[in-house]
PDB file of N, CA and C in Angstrom:
ATOM      1  N   UNK A   1      -3.153  -0.450  30.204  1.00  0.00           N
ATOM      2  CA  UNK A   1      -3.980  -1.377  30.715  1.00  0.00           C
ATOM      3  C   UNK A   1      -3.986  -2.369  29.740  1.00  0.00           C
ATOM      4  N   UNK A   2      -3.410  -2.414  28.546  1.00  0.00           N
ATOM      5  CA  UNK A   2      -3.851  -3.407  27.453  1.00  0.00           C
ATOM      6  C   UNK A   2      -2.285  -3.747  26.762  1.00  0.00           C
ATOM      7  N   UNK A   3      -1.499  -4.473  27.892  1.00  0.00           N
ATOM      8  CA  UNK A   3      -0.272  -4.790  27.359  1.00  0.00           C
ATOM      9  C   UNK A   3      -0.279  -5.135  25.608  1.00  0.00           C
ATOM     10  N   UNK A   4      -0.895  -5.864  25.162  1.00  0.00           N
ATOM     11  CA  UNK A   4      -0.854  -6.724  24.453  1.00  0.00           C
ATOM     12  C   UNK A   4      -1.441  -6.511  22.913  1.00  0.00           C
ATOM     13  N   UNK A   5      -1.979  -5.122  23.285  1.00  0.00           N
ATOM     14  CA  UNK A   5      -1.871  -4.066  21.761  1.00  0.00           C
ATOM     15  C   UNK A   5      -1.348  -3.605  21.233  1.00  0.00           C
ATOM     16  N   UNK A   6      -1.101  -3.506  20.271  1.00  0.00           N
ATOM     17  CA  UNK A   6      -0.065  -2.819  19.184  1.00  0.00           C
ATOM     18  C   UNK A   6      -0.307  -2.182  17.693  1.00  0.00           C
ATOM     19  N   UNK A   7       0.383  -0.853  17.989  1.00  0.00           N
ATOM     20  CA  UNK A   7      -0.083   0.378  17.405  1.00  0.00           C
ATOM     21  C   UNK A   7       0.577   0.501  16.320  1.00  0.00           C
ATOM     22  N   UNK A   8       0.254   0.076  14.504  1.00  0.00           N
ATOM     23  CA  UNK A   8       1.334  -0.301  13.623  1.00  0.00           C
ATOM     24  C   UNK A   8       1.675   1.361  13.080  1.00  0.00           C
ATOM     25  N   UNK A   9       3.235   1.323  12.358  1.00  0.00           N
ATOM     26  CA  UNK A   9       2.345   2.869  11.270  1.00  0.00           C
ATOM     27  C   UNK A   9       3.958   2.258  10.289  1.00  0.00           C
ATOM     28  N   UNK A  10       3.140   1.968   8.766  1.00  0.00           N
ATOM     29  CA  UNK A  10       4.554   2.212   7.717  1.00  0.00           C
ATOM     30  C   UNK A  10       3.838   2.691   6.927  1.00  0.00           C
ATOM     31  N   UNK A  11       5.185   3.070   6.694  1.00  0.00           N
ATOM     32  CA  UNK A  11       5.077   4.020   4.797  1.00  0.00           C
ATOM     33  C   UNK A  11       6.877   3.052   4.416  1.00  0.00           C
ATOM     34  N   UNK A  12       6.147   3.248   2.792  1.00  0.00           N
ATOM     35  CA  UNK A  12       6.921   2.924   1.907  1.00  0.00           C
ATOM     36  C   UNK A  12       7.045   3.467   0.630  1.00  0.00           C
ATOM     37  N   UNK A  13       7.414   3.037  -0.528  1.00  0.00           N
ATOM     38  CA  UNK A  13       7.714   3.241  -1.712  1.00  0.00           C
ATOM     39  C   UNK A  13       8.042   2.567  -2.320  1.00  0.00           C
ATOM     40  N   UNK A  14       7.186   2.424  -3.766  1.00  0.00           N
ATOM     41  CA  UNK A  14       7.701   1.113  -4.780  1.00  0.00           C
ATOM     42  C   UNK A  14       7.780   2.236  -5.823  1.00  0.00           C
ATOM     43  N   UNK A  15       9.175   1.572  -6.552  1.00  0.00           N
ATOM     44  CA  UNK A  15       9.914   2.623  -7.391  1.00  0.00           C
ATOM     45  C   UNK A  15       9.934   1.144  -8.619  1.00  0.00           C
ATOM     46  N   UNK A  16       9.137   2.528 -10.056  1.00  0.00           N
ATOM     47  CA  UNK A  16       9.426   1.415 -10.929  1.00  0.00           C
ATOM     48  C   UNK A  16      10.600   1.726 -12.277  1.00  0.00           C
ATOM     49  N   UNK A  17      11.106   0.516 -12.572  1.00  0.00           N
ATOM     50  CA  UNK A  17      13.094   0.232 -12.691  1.00  0.00           C
ATOM     51  C   UNK A  17      12.993   1.112 -14.154  1.00  0.00           C
ATOM     52  N   UNK A  18      14.166   1.360 -14.291  1.00  0.00           N
ATOM     53  CA  UNK A  18      14.124   2.195 -15.599  1.00  0.00           C
ATOM     54  C   UNK A  18      14.088   1.163 -16.997  1.00  0.00           C
ATOM     55  N   UNK A  19      14.762  -0.047 -16.441  1.00  0.00           N
ATOM     56  CA  UNK A  19      14.660  -0.729 -17.945  1.00  0.00           C
ATOM     57  C   UNK A  19      13.208  -1.325 -18.419  1.00  0.00           C
ATOM     58  N   UNK A  20      12.663  -0.942 -16.780  1.00  0.00           N
ATOM     59  CA  UNK A  20      10.766  -1.363 -17.857  1.00  0.00           C
ATOM     60  C   UNK A  20       9.725   0.132 -17.751  1.00  0.00           C
ATOM     61  N   UNK A  21      10.496   0.920 -17.155  1.00  0.00           N
ATOM     62  CA  UNK A  21      10.374   2.518 -18.346  1.00  0.00           C
ATOM     63  C   UNK A  21      10.327   2.340 -19.333  1.00  0.00           C
ATOM     64  N   UNK A  22      11.445   1.999 -19.729  1.00  0.00           N
ATOM     65  CA  UNK A  22      12.308   2.507 -20.930  1.00  0.00           C
ATOM     66  C   UNK A  22      10.892   1.395 -22.094  1.00  0.00           C
ATOM     67  N   UNK A  23      10.884   0.345 -21.911  1.00  0.00           N
ATOM     68  CA  UNK A  23       9.872  -0.873 -21.672  1.00  0.00           C
ATOM     69  C   UNK A  23       9.017  -0.685 -22.340  1.00  0.00           C
ATOM     70  N   UNK A  24       8.106   0.582 -21.695  1.00  0.00           N
ATOM     71  CA  UNK A  24       6.903   1.406 -21.490  1.00  0.00           C
ATOM     72  C   UNK A  24       6.785   2.362 -22.794  1.00  0.00           C
ATOM     73  N   UNK A  25       8.241   3.152 -22.416  1.00  0.00           N
ATOM     74  CA  UNK A  25       8.116   4.231 -23.781  1.00  0.00           C
ATOM     75  C   UNK A  25       8.114   3.021 -24.380  1.00  0.00           C
ATOM     76  N   UNK A  26       9.152   2.242 -25.271  1.00  0.00           N
ATOM     77  CA  UNK A  26       8.426   1.810 -26.773  1.00  0.00           C
ATOM     78  C   UNK A  26       7.698   1.606 -26.768  1.00  0.00           C
ATOM     79  N   UNK A  27       7.199   0.645 -26.320  1.00  0.00           N
ATOM     80  CA  UNK A  27       5.453   0.044 -26.595  1.00  0.00           C
ATOM     81  C   UNK A  27       4.398   1.332 -26.689  1.00  0.00           C
ATOM     82  N   UNK A  28       4.869   2.161 -25.705  1.00  0.00           N
ATOM     83  CA  UNK A  28       3.779   3.537 -26.337  1.00  0.00           C
ATOM     84  C   UNK A  28       4.730   3.858 -27.691  1.00  0.00           C
ATOM     85  N   UNK A  29       4.868   4.083 -28.191  1.00  0.00           N
ATOM     86  CA  UNK A  29       6.372   4.874 -29.720  1.00  0.00           C
ATOM     87  C   UNK A  29       5.364   3.889 -30.286  1.00  0.00           C
ATOM     88  N   UNK A  30       5.542   2.496 -30.030  1.00  0.00           N
ATOM     89  CA  UNK A  30       5.142   1.102 -31.413  1.00  0.00           C
ATOM     90  C   UNK A  30       3.884   0.983 -31.485  1.00  0.00           C
ATOM     91  N   UNK A  31       2.804   1.379 -30.511  1.00  0.00           N
ATOM     92  CA  UNK A  31       1.027   0.743 -30.178  1.00  0.00           C
ATOM     93  C   UNK A  31       0.698   2.617 -31.134  1.00  0.00           C
ATOM     94  N   UNK A  32       0.948   3.682 -31.012  1.00  0.00           N
ATOM     95  CA  UNK A  32       0.815   5.294 -30.324  1.00  0.00           C
ATOM     96  C   UNK A  32       0.293   5.537 -29.759  1.00  0.00           C
ATOM     97  N   UNK A  33       0.085   4.809 -28.067  1.00  0.00           N
ATOM     98  CA  UNK A  33       0.243   5.018 -27.172  1.00  0.00           C
ATOM     99  C   UNK A  33      -0.038   6.325 -26.322  1.00  0.00           C
ATOM    100  N   UNK A  34      -0.154   6.943 -25.880  1.00  0.00           N
ATOM    101  CA  UNK A  34       0.285   8.418 -25.255  1.00  0.00           C
ATOM    102  C   UNK A  34      -0.294   8.845 -23.700  1.00  0.00           C
ATOM    103  N   UNK A  35       0.344   7.183 -23.452  1.00  0.00           N
ATOM    104  CA  UNK A  35      -0.480   7.384 -21.688  1.00  0.00           C
ATOM    105  C   UNK A  35       1.399   7.602 -20.894  1.00  0.00           C
ATOM    106  N   UNK A  36       0.800   7.883 -19.693  1.00  0.00           N
ATOM    107  CA  UNK A  36       1.971   8.391 -18.600  1.00  0.00           C
ATOM    108  C   UNK A  36       3.291   7.116 -18.582  1.00  0.00           C
ATOM    109  N   UNK A  37       4.026   7.601 -18.709  1.00  0.00           N
ATOM    110  CA  UNK A  37       4.565   6.587 -17.846  1.00  0.00           C
ATOM    111  C   UNK A  37       5.026   6.427 -16.191  1.00  0.00           C
ATOM    112  N   UNK A  38       4.960   5.503 -15.492  1.00  0.00           N
ATOM    113  CA  UNK A  38       4.629   5.063 -14.500  1.00  0.00           C
ATOM    114  C   UNK A  38       5.782   5.370 -13.998  1.00  0.00           C
ATOM    115  N   UNK A  39       6.025   5.346 -12.313  1.00  0.00           N
ATOM    116  CA  UNK A  39       7.290   6.185 -11.871  1.00  0.00           C
ATOM    117  C   UNK A  39       6.969   6.024 -10.228  1.00  0.00           C
ATOM    118  N   UNK A  40       6.409   5.858  -9.616  1.00  0.00           N
ATOM    119  CA  UNK A  40       6.801   5.396  -7.922  1.00  0.00           C
ATOM    120  C   UNK A  40       5.338   5.428  -7.626  1.00  0.00           C
ATOM    121  N   UNK A  41       4.931   4.558  -6.223  1.00  0.00           N
ATOM    122  CA  UNK A  41       3.961   5.078  -5.564  1.00  0.00           C
ATOM    123  C   UNK A  41       4.649   4.826  -4.283  1.00  0.00           C
ATOM    124  N   UNK A  42       3.650   5.764  -3.181  1.00  0.00           N
ATOM    125  CA  UNK A  42       3.810   5.766  -1.932  1.00  0.00           C
ATOM    126  C   UNK A  42       2.801   5.612  -0.579  1.00  0.00           C
ATOM    127  N   UNK A  43       3.004   4.280  -0.551  1.00  0.00           N
ATOM    128  CA  UNK A  43       2.359   3.492   0.355  1.00  0.00           C
ATOM    129  C   UNK A  43       2.533   4.217   2.132  1.00  0.00           C
ATOM    130  N   UNK A  44       0.702   4.526   2.592  1.00  0.00           N
ATOM    131  CA  UNK A  44       1.291   4.878   4.238  1.00  0.00           C
ATOM    132  C   UNK A  44      -0.113   3.571   5.053  1.00  0.00           C
ATOM    133  N   UNK A  45       0.575   3.729   6.334  1.00  0.00           N
ATOM    134  CA  UNK A  45      -0.330   2.029   6.991  1.00  0.00           C
ATOM    135  C   UNK A  45      -0.509   2.547   8.379  1.00  0.00           C
ATOM    136  N   UNK A  46      -1.875   2.576   8.599  1.00  0.00           N
ATOM    137  CA  UNK A  46      -1.668   2.355   9.868  1.00  0.00           C
ATOM    138  C   UNK A  46      -2.834   1.696  10.712  1.00  0.00           C
ATOM    139  N   UNK A  47      -2.122   0.788  11.470  1.00  0.00           N
ATOM    140  CA  UNK A  47      -2.977  -0.462  11.999  1.00  0.00           C
ATOM    141  C   UNK A  47      -3.302  -0.402  13.824  1.00  0.00           C
ATOM    142  N   UNK A  48      -4.219  -1.015  14.332  1.00  0.00           N
ATOM    143  CA  UNK A  48      -4.524  -1.071  15.659  1.00  0.00           C
ATOM    144  C   UNK A  48      -4.771  -2.810  15.857  1.00  0.00           C
ATOM    145  N   UNK A  49      -3.928  -3.431  16.726  1.00  0.00           N
ATOM    146  CA  UNK A  49      -4.406  -4.499  16.863  1.00  0.00           C
ATOM    147  C   UNK A  49      -4.029  -4.886  18.152  1.00  0.00           C
ATOM    148  N   UNK A  50      -5.870  -5.636  18.247  1.00  0.00           N
ATOM    149  CA  UNK A  50      -6.035  -5.663  19.903  1.00  0.00           C
ATOM    150  C   UNK A  50      -6.919  -7.016  20.540  1.00  0.00           C
ATOM    151  N   UNK A  51      -6.733  -7.495  21.314  1.00  0.00           N
ATOM    152  CA  UNK A  51      -7.055  -8.723  21.976  1.00  0.00           C
ATOM    153  C   UNK A  51      -8.620  -9.202  21.929  1.00  0.00           C
ATOM    154  N   UNK A  52      -8.985  -9.303  21.457  1.00  0.00           N
ATOM    155  CA  UNK A  52     -10.422  -9.879  20.999  1.00  0.00           C
ATOM    156  C   UNK A  52     -11.058 -10.751  22.547  1.00  0.00           C
ATOM    157  N   UNK A  53     -10.065 -11.831  22.803  1.00  0.00           N
ATOM    158  CA  UNK A  53      -9.646 -13.391  23.417  1.00  0.00           C
ATOM    159  C   UNK A  53      -8.656 -13.597  23.746  1.00  0.00           C
ATOM    160  N   UNK A  54      -8.537 -14.735  24.514  1.00  0.00           N
ATOM    161  CA  UNK A  54      -6.993 -14.830  24.274  1.00  0.00           C
ATOM    162  C   UNK A  54      -7.129 -16.057  23.624  1.00  0.00           C
ATOM    163  N   UNK A  55      -6.146 -16.006  22.619  1.00  0.00           N
ATOM    164  CA  UNK A  55      -5.172 -16.269  21.379  1.00  0.00           C
ATOM    165  C   UNK A  55      -6.521 -15.771  20.028  1.00  0.00           C
ATOM    166  N   UNK A  56      -6.872 -14.707  20.111  1.00  0.00           N
ATOM    167  CA  UNK A  56      -7.907 -14.001  19.389  1.00  0.00           C
ATOM    168  C   UNK A  56      -7.436 -12.648  19.043  1.00  0.00           C
ATOM    169  N   UNK A  57      -7.553 -12.416  17.449  1.00  0.00           N
ATOM    170  CA  UNK A  57      -7.059 -10.793  17.753  1.00  0.00           C
ATOM    171  C   UNK A  57      -7.378 -10.136  16.381  1.00  0.00           C
ATOM    172  N   UNK A  58      -7.902  -8.985  16.718  1.00  0.00           N
ATOM    173  CA  UNK A  58      -8.490  -8.249  15.072  1.00  0.00           C
ATOM    174  C   UNK A  58      -7.565  -6.884  15.053  1.00  0.00           C
ATOM    175  N   UNK A  59      -7.062  -6.956  13.950  1.00  0.00           N
ATOM    176  CA  UNK A  59      -6.392  -5.476  13.531  1.00  0.00           C
ATOM    177  C   UNK A  59      -6.721  -4.518  12.236  1.00  0.00           C
ATOM    178  N   UNK A  60      -7.600  -3.848  12.359  1.00  0.00           N
ATOM    179  CA  UNK A  60      -8.220  -3.177  11.643  1.00  0.00           C
ATOM    180  C   UNK A  60      -6.970  -2.455  11.117  1.00  0.00           C
ATOM    181  N   UNK A  61      -7.143  -1.700   9.779  1.00  0.00           N
ATOM    182  CA  UNK A  61      -5.928  -0.385   9.059  1.00  0.00           C
ATOM    183  C   UNK A  61      -6.959   0.527   7.865  1.00  0.00           C
ATOM    184  N   UNK A  62      -6.117   0.830   7.920  1.00  0.00           N
ATOM    185  CA  UNK A  62      -6.157   2.298   6.595  1.00  0.00           C
ATOM    186  C   UNK A  62      -4.646   2.598   5.936  1.00  0.00           C
ATOM    187  N   UNK A  63      -5.270   2.657   4.850  1.00  0.00           N
ATOM    188  CA  UNK A  63      -3.675   2.689   4.145  1.00  0.00           C
ATOM    189  C   UNK A  63      -3.855   3.476   2.637  1.00  0.00           C
ATOM    190  N   UNK A  64      -3.296   4.432   2.527  1.00  0.00           N
ATOM    191  CA  UNK A  64      -3.546   6.290   2.505  1.00  0.00           C
ATOM    192  C   UNK A  64      -2.130   5.721   1.369  1.00  0.00           C
ATOM    193  N   UNK A  65      -2.507   5.308  -0.506  1.00  0.00           N
ATOM    194  CA  UNK A  65      -1.459   5.211  -1.718  1.00  0.00           C
ATOM    195  C   UNK A  65      -1.607   6.645  -2.458  1.00  0.00           C
ATOM    196  N   UNK A  66      -0.733   7.056  -2.976  1.00  0.00           N
ATOM    197  CA  UNK A  66      -0.420   8.085  -3.443  1.00  0.00           C
ATOM    198  C   UNK A  66      -0.009   7.478  -4.487  1.00  0.00           C
ATOM    199  N   UNK A  67      -0.258   8.049  -5.778  1.00  0.00           N
ATOM    200  CA  UNK A  67       0.031   7.623  -6.887  1.00  0.00           C
ATOM    201  C   UNK A  67       0.471   6.260  -7.587  1.00  0.00           C
ATOM    202  N   UNK A  68      -1.567   5.529  -6.833  1.00  0.00           N
ATOM    203  CA  UNK A  68      -1.105   4.393  -7.356  1.00  0.00           C
ATOM    204  C   UNK A  68      -0.811   3.620  -8.769  1.00  0.00           C
ATOM    205  N   UNK A  69      -0.548   2.035  -8.844  1.00  0.00           N
ATOM    206  CA  UNK A  69       0.285   1.976  -9.768  1.00  0.00           C
ATOM    207  C   UNK A  69       1.572   2.710 -10.511  1.00  0.00           C
ATOM    208  N   UNK A  70       1.767   3.477  -9.958  1.00  0.00           N
ATOM    209  CA  UNK A  70       3.166   4.316  -9.473  1.00  0.00           C
ATOM    210  C   UNK A  70       2.326   5.646 -11.320  1.00  0.00           C
ATOM    211  N   UNK A  71       1.181   6.088 -11.038  1.00  0.00           N
ATOM    212  CA  UNK A  71       1.476   7.184 -12.595  1.00  0.00           C
ATOM    213  C   UNK A  71       0.940   8.196 -11.046  1.00  0.00           C
ATOM    214  N   UNK A  72       0.965   9.658 -11.624  1.00  0.00           N
ATOM    215  CA  UNK A  72       1.016  10.311 -11.136  1.00  0.00           C
ATOM    216  C   UNK A  72      -0.576  10.926 -11.583  1.00  0.00           C
ATOM    217  N   UNK A  73      -1.151  10.651 -13.117  1.00  0.00           N
ATOM    218  CA  UNK A  73      -2.163  11.006 -13.569  1.00  0.00           C
ATOM    219  C   UNK A  73      -3.580   9.894 -12.298  1.00  0.00           C
ATOM    220  N   UNK A  74      -3.087   8.950 -12.019  1.00  0.00           N
ATOM    221  CA  UNK A  74      -4.379   8.359 -10.681  1.00  0.00           C
ATOM    222  C   UNK A  74      -4.498   9.075  -9.524  1.00  0.00           C
ATOM    223  N   UNK A  75      -6.087   9.210  -9.038  1.00  0.00           N
ATOM    224  CA  UNK A  75      -6.113   9.916  -8.138  1.00  0.00           C
ATOM    225  C   UNK A  75      -5.675   9.024  -6.863  1.00  0.00           C
ATOM    226  N   UNK A  76      -5.286   9.735  -6.078  1.00  0.00           N
ATOM    227  CA  UNK A  76      -5.040   8.634  -4.321  1.00  0.00           C
ATOM    228  C   UNK A  76      -6.142   7.622  -3.643  1.00  0.00           C
ATOM    229  N   UNK A  77      -5.622   6.721  -3.329  1.00  0.00           N
ATOM    230  CA  UNK A  77      -6.624   5.279  -2.749  1.00  0.00           C
ATOM    231  C   UNK A  77      -6.708   5.846  -1.273  1.00  0.00           C
ATOM    232  N   UNK A  78      -7.854   5.171  -0.591  1.00  0.00           N
ATOM    233  CA  UNK A  78      -8.054   4.995   0.932  1.00  0.00           C
ATOM    234  C   UNK A  78      -8.002   3.350   0.807  1.00  0.00           C
ATOM    235  N   UNK A  79      -7.128   2.443   0.926  1.00  0.00           N
ATOM    236  CA  UNK A  79      -7.854   1.544   1.440  1.00  0.00           C
ATOM    237  C   UNK A  79      -8.308   0.966   2.589  1.00  0.00           C
ATOM    238  N   UNK A  80      -8.901   0.580   3.401  1.00  0.00           N
ATOM    239  CA  UNK A  80      -9.593  -0.406   4.339  1.00  0.00           C
ATOM    240  C   UNK A  80      -9.001  -1.638   4.546  1.00  0.00           C
ATOM    241  N   UNK A  81      -8.583  -2.153   5.699  1.00  0.00           N
ATOM    242  CA  UNK A  81      -8.584  -3.557   5.990  1.00  0.00           C
ATOM    243  C   UNK A  81      -8.913  -4.235   7.245  1.00  0.00           C
ATOM    244  N   UNK A  82      -8.790  -5.319   7.784  1.00  0.00           N
ATOM    245  CA  UNK A  82      -9.409  -6.008   8.910  1.00  0.00           C
ATOM    246  C   UNK A  82      -8.890  -7.170   8.729  1.00  0.00           C
ATOM    247  N   UNK A  83      -7.682  -7.507   9.823  1.00  0.00           N
ATOM    248  CA  UNK A  83      -7.057  -8.903   9.364  1.00  0.00           C
ATOM    249  C   UNK A  83      -7.734  -9.767  11.070  1.00  0.00           C
ATOM    250  N   UNK A  84      -8.305 -11.270  11.184  1.00  0.00           N
ATOM    251  CA  UNK A  84      -8.095 -11.507  12.711  1.00  0.00           C
ATOM    252  C   UNK A  84      -7.372 -12.855  12.192  1.00  0.00           C
ATOM    253  N   UNK A  85      -6.607 -13.020  13.487  1.00  0.00           N
ATOM    254  CA  UNK A  85      -5.569 -14.216  13.414  1.00  0.00           C
ATOM    255  C   UNK A  85      -6.229 -15.140  15.018  1.00  0.00           C
ATOM    256  N   UNK A  86      -5.764 -15.580  14.325  1.00  0.00           N
ATOM    257  CA  UNK A  86      -6.412 -17.008  15.975  1.00  0.00           C
ATOM    258  C   UNK A  86      -5.302 -17.518  17.016  1.00  0.00           C
ATOM    259  N   UNK A  87      -5.005 -18.167  17.674  1.00  0.00           N
ATOM    260  CA  UNK A  87      -3.531 -19.036  17.320  1.00  0.00           C
ATOM    261  C   UNK A  87      -4.381 -20.004  18.533  1.00  0.00           C
ATOM    262  N   UNK A  88      -4.015 -21.461  18.286  1.00  0.00           N
ATOM    263  CA  UNK A  88      -5.015 -22.212  18.584  1.00  0.00           C
ATOM    264  C   UNK A  88      -4.315 -23.285  19.738  1.00  0.00           C
TER     265      UNK A  88
END
């Protein structure tokens, strides 16, 4: 009954390169910091786009991010979003 509507699901993984991790490790040694090295973060998003009027769409979304910033010691994050699109 709503053919222009759209449901989306996305999952990804962002990894910190070995060179960047090594630079961070050396920086920790040089400064005496004892920080956790960044590794990877995994975002998962669900969204739904629907037409409000002809040429006007809303797309609410929710994203769950595991290990934000690539750090295992960070709590997972929940991000809400809303996108408005218009065609004139």
